[in-house]
PDB file of C-alpha atoms in Angstrom:
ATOM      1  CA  UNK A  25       3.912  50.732 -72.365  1.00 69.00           C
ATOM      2  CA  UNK A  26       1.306  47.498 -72.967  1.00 67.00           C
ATOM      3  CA  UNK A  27      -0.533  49.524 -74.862  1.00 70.00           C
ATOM      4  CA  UNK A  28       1.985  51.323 -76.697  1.00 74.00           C
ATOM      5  CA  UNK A  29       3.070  47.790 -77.794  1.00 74.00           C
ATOM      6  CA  UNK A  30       0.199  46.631 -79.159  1.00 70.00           C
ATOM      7  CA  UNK A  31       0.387  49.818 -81.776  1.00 78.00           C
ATOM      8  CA  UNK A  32       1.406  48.710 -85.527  1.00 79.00           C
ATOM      9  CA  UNK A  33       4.274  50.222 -85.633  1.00 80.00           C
ATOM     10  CA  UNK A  34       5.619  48.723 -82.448  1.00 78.00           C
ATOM     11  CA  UNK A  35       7.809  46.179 -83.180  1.00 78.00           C
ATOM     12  CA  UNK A  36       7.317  44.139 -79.951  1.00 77.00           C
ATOM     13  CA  UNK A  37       3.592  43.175 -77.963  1.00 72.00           C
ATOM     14  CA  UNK A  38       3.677  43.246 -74.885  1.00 70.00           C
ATOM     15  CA  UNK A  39       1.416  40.657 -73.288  1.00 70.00           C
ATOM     16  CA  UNK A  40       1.717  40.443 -69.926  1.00 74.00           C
ATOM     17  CA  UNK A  41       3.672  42.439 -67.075  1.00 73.00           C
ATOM     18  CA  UNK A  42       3.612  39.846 -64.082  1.00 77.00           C
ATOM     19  CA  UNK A  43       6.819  38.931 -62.544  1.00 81.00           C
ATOM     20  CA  UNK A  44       5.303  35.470 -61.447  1.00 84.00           C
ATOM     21  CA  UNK A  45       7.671  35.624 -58.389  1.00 85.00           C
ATOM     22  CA  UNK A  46       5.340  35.604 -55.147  1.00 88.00           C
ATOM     23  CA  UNK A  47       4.545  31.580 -55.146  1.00 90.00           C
ATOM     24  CA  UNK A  48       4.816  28.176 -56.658  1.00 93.00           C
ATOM     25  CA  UNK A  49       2.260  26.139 -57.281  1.00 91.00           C
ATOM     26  CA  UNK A  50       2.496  22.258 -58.609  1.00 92.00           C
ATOM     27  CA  UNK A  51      -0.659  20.748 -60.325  1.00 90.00           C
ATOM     28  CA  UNK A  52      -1.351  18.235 -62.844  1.00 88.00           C
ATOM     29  CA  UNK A  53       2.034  17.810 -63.611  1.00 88.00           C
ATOM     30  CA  UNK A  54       2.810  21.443 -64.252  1.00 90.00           C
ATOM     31  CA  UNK A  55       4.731  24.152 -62.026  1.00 94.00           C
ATOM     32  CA  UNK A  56       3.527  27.174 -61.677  1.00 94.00           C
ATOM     33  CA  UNK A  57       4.897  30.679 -60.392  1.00 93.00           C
ATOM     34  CA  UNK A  58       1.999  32.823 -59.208  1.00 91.00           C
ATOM     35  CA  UNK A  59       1.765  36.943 -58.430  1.00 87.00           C
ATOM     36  CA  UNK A  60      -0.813  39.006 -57.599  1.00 84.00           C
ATOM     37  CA  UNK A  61      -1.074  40.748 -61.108  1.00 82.00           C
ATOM     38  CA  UNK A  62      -0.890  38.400 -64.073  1.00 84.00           C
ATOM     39  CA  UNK A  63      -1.325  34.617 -64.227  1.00 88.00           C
ATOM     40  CA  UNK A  64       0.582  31.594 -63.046  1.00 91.00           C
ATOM     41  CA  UNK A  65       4.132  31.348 -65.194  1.00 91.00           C
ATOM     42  CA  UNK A  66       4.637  27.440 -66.165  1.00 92.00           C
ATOM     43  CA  UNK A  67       8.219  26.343 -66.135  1.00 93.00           C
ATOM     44  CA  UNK A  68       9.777  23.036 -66.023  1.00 92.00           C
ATOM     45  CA  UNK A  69      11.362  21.101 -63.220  1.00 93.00           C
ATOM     46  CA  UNK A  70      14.002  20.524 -62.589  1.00 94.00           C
ATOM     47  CA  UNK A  71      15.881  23.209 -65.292  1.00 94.00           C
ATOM     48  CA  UNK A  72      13.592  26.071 -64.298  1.00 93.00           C
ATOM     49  CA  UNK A  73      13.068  26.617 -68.007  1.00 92.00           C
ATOM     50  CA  UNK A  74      10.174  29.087 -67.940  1.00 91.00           C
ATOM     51  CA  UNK A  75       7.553  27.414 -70.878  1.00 90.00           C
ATOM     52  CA  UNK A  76       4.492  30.142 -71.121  1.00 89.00           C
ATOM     53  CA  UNK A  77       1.752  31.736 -69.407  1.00 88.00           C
ATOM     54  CA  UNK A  78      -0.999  29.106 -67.935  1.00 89.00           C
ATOM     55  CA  UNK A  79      -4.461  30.618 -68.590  1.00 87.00           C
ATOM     56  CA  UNK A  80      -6.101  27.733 -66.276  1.00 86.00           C
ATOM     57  CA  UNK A  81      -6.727  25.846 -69.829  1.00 82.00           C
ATOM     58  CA  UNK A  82      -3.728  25.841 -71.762  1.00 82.00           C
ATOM     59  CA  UNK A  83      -0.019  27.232 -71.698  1.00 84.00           C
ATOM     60  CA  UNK A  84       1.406  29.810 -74.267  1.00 79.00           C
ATOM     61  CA  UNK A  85       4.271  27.804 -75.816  1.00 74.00           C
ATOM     62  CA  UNK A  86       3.913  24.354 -74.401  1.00 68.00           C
ATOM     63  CA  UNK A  87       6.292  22.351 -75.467  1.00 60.00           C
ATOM     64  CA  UNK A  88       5.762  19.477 -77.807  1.00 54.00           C
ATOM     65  CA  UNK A  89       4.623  16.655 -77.059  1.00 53.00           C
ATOM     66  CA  UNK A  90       2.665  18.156 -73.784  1.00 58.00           C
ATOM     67  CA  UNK A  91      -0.653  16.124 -72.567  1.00 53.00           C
ATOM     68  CA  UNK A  92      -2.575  19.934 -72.522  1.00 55.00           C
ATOM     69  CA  UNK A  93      -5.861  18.114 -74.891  1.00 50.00           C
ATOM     70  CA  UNK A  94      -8.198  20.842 -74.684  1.00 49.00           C
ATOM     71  CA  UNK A  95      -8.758  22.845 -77.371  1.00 44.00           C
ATOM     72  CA  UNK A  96      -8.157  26.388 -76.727  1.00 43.00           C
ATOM     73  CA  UNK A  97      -9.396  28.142 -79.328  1.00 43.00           C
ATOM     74  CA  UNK A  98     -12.825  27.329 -77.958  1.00 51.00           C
ATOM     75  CA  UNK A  99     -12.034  26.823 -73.849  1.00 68.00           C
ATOM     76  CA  UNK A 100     -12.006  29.978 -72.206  1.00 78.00           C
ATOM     77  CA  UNK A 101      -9.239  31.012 -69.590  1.00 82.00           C
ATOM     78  CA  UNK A 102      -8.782  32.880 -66.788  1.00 85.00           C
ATOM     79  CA  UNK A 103     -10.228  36.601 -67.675  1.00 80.00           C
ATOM     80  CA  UNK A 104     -12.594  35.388 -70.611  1.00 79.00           C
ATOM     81  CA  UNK A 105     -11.957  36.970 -73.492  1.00 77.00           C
ATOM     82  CA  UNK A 106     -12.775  40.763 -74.812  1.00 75.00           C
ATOM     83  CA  UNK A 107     -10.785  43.975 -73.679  1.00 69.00           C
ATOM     84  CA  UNK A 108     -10.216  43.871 -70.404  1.00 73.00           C
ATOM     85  CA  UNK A 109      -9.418  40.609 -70.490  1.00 74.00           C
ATOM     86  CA  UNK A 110      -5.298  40.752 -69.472  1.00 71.00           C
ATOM     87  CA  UNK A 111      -6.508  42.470 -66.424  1.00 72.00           C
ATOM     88  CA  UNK A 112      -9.141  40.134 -65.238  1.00 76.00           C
ATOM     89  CA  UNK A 113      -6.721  36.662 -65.549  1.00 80.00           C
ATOM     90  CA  UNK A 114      -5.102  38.450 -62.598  1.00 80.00           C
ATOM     91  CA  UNK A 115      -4.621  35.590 -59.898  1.00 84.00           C
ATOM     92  CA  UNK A 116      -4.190  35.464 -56.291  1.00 84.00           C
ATOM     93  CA  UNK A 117      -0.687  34.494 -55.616  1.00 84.00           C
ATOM     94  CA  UNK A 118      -1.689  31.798 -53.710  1.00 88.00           C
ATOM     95  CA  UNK A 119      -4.352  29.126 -55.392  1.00 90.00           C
ATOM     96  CA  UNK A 120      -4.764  26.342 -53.187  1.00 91.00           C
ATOM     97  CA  UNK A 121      -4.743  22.845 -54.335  1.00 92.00           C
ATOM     98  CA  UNK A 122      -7.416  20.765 -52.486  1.00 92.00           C
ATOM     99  CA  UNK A 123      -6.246  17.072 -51.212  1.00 91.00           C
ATOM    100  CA  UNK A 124      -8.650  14.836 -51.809  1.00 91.00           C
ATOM    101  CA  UNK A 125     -10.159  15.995 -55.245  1.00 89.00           C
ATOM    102  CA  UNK A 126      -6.743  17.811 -56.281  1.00 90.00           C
ATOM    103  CA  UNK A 127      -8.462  20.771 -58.006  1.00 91.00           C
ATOM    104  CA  UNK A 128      -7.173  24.150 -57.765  1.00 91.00           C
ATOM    105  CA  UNK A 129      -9.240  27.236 -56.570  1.00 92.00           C
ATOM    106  CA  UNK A 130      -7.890  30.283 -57.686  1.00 91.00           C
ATOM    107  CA  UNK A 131      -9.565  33.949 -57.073  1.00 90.00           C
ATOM    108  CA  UNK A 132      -8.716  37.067 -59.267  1.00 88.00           C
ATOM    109  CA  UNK A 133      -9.293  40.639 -58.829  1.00 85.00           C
ATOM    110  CA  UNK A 134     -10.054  43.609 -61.020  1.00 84.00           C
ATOM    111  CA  UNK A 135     -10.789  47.308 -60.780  1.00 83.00           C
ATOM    112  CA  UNK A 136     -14.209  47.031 -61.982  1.00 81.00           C
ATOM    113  CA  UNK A 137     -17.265  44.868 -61.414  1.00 84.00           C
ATOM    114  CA  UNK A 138     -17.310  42.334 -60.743  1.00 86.00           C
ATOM    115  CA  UNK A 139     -14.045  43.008 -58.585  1.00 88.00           C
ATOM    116  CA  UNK A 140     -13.456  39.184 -57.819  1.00 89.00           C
ATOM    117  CA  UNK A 141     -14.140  36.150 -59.269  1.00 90.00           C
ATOM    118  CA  UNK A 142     -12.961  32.969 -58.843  1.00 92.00           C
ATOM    119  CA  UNK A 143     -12.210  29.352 -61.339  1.00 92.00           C
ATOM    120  CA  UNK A 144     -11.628  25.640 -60.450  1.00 92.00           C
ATOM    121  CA  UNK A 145      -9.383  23.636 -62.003  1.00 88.00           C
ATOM    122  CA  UNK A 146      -9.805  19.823 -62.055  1.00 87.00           C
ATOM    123  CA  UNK A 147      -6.592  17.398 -62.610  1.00 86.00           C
ATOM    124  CA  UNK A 148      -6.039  16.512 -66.020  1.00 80.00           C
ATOM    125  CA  UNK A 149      -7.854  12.855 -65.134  1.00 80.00           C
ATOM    126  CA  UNK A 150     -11.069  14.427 -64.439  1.00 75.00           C
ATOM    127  CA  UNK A 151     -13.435  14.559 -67.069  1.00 66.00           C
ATOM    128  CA  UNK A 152     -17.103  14.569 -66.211  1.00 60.00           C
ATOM    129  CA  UNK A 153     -17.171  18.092 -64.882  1.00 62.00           C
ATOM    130  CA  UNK A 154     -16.784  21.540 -66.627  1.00 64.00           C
ATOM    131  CA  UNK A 155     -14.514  23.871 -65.199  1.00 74.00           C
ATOM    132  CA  UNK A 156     -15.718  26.776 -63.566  1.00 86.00           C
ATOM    133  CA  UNK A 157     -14.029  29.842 -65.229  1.00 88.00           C
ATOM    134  CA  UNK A 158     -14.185  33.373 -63.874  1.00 89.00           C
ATOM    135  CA  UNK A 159     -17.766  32.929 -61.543  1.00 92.00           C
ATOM    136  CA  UNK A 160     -18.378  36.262 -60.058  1.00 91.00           C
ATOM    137  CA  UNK A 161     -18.069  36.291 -56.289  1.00 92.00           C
ATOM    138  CA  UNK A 162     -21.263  38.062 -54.942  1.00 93.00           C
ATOM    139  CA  UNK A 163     -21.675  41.217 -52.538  1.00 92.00           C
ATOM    140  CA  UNK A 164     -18.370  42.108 -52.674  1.00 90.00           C
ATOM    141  CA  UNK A 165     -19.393  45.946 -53.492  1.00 90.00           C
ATOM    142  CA  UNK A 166     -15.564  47.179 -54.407  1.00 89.00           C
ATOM    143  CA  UNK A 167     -12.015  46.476 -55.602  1.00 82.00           C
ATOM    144  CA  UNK A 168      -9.975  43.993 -53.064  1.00 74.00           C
ATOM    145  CA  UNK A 169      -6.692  42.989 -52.937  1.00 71.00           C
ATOM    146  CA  UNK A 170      -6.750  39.508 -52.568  1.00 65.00           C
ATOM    147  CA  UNK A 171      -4.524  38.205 -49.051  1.00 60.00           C
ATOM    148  CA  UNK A 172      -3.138  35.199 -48.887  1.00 55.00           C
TER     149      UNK A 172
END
């Protein structure tokens, strides 16, 4: 059906299929939903409004007004870019948050090499070091799905 959508003559694109109902995450002033196979769902608190996908750089349809600075025509988000891309921004369900420097670690998982990777995600605040997007986590020598 995804790909069926993204046909000309479909009138609709499909562009993810998460249900973004496993988890919530809050960071940086955003709430998250989390599943195993998409990434995090931003919504607002407390109205539950849902706002876009959060690609660990920007959110689809943030609303106005919303301190997201970095440009995302050049940052790249979870799953890079190319093909395969909407299946590699799949997330763990469960990104932790870290106390003391408040980044998030989140790990993703795909059917094909390099089967997990993982990105951290510094506070808004933070500005003197790059994210880490998508780093390959090595010897894992086949698909996982990712626990909890």
């Amino acid at each position: 059906m995804v790909v069926l959508s993204c046909l000309p003559a479909s009138k609709t694109n499909v562009k993810r299929i998460s249900v973004a109902n496993t988890s919530v995450l809050y960071h940086d002033a955003r709430a998250l939903a989390t599943c195993e196979n998409g990434p995090p769902l931003r919504f607002l608190l407390p109205s539950l409004e849902t706002i876009g996908w959060f690609n660990g750089v920007t959110t689809d349809n943030k609303p106005s007004g919303d301190y997201e600075k970095i440009d995302g025509a050049s940052a790249v988000g979870f799953g890079g870019r190319g093909v395969l891309s909407l299946m590699r921004e799949w997330t763990m369900a469960h990104p932790r948050v870290d106390p003391e420097t408040e980044e998030v670690i989140a790990f993703h998982s795909f059917s094909v090499k390099p089967y997990v990777s993982y990105s951290i995600i510094q506070p808004s605040w933070v500005s003197t070091s790059p994210r880490l997007m998508n780093v390959p986590v090595p010897g894992v020598a086949c698909p996982k799905m990712m626990p909890a």
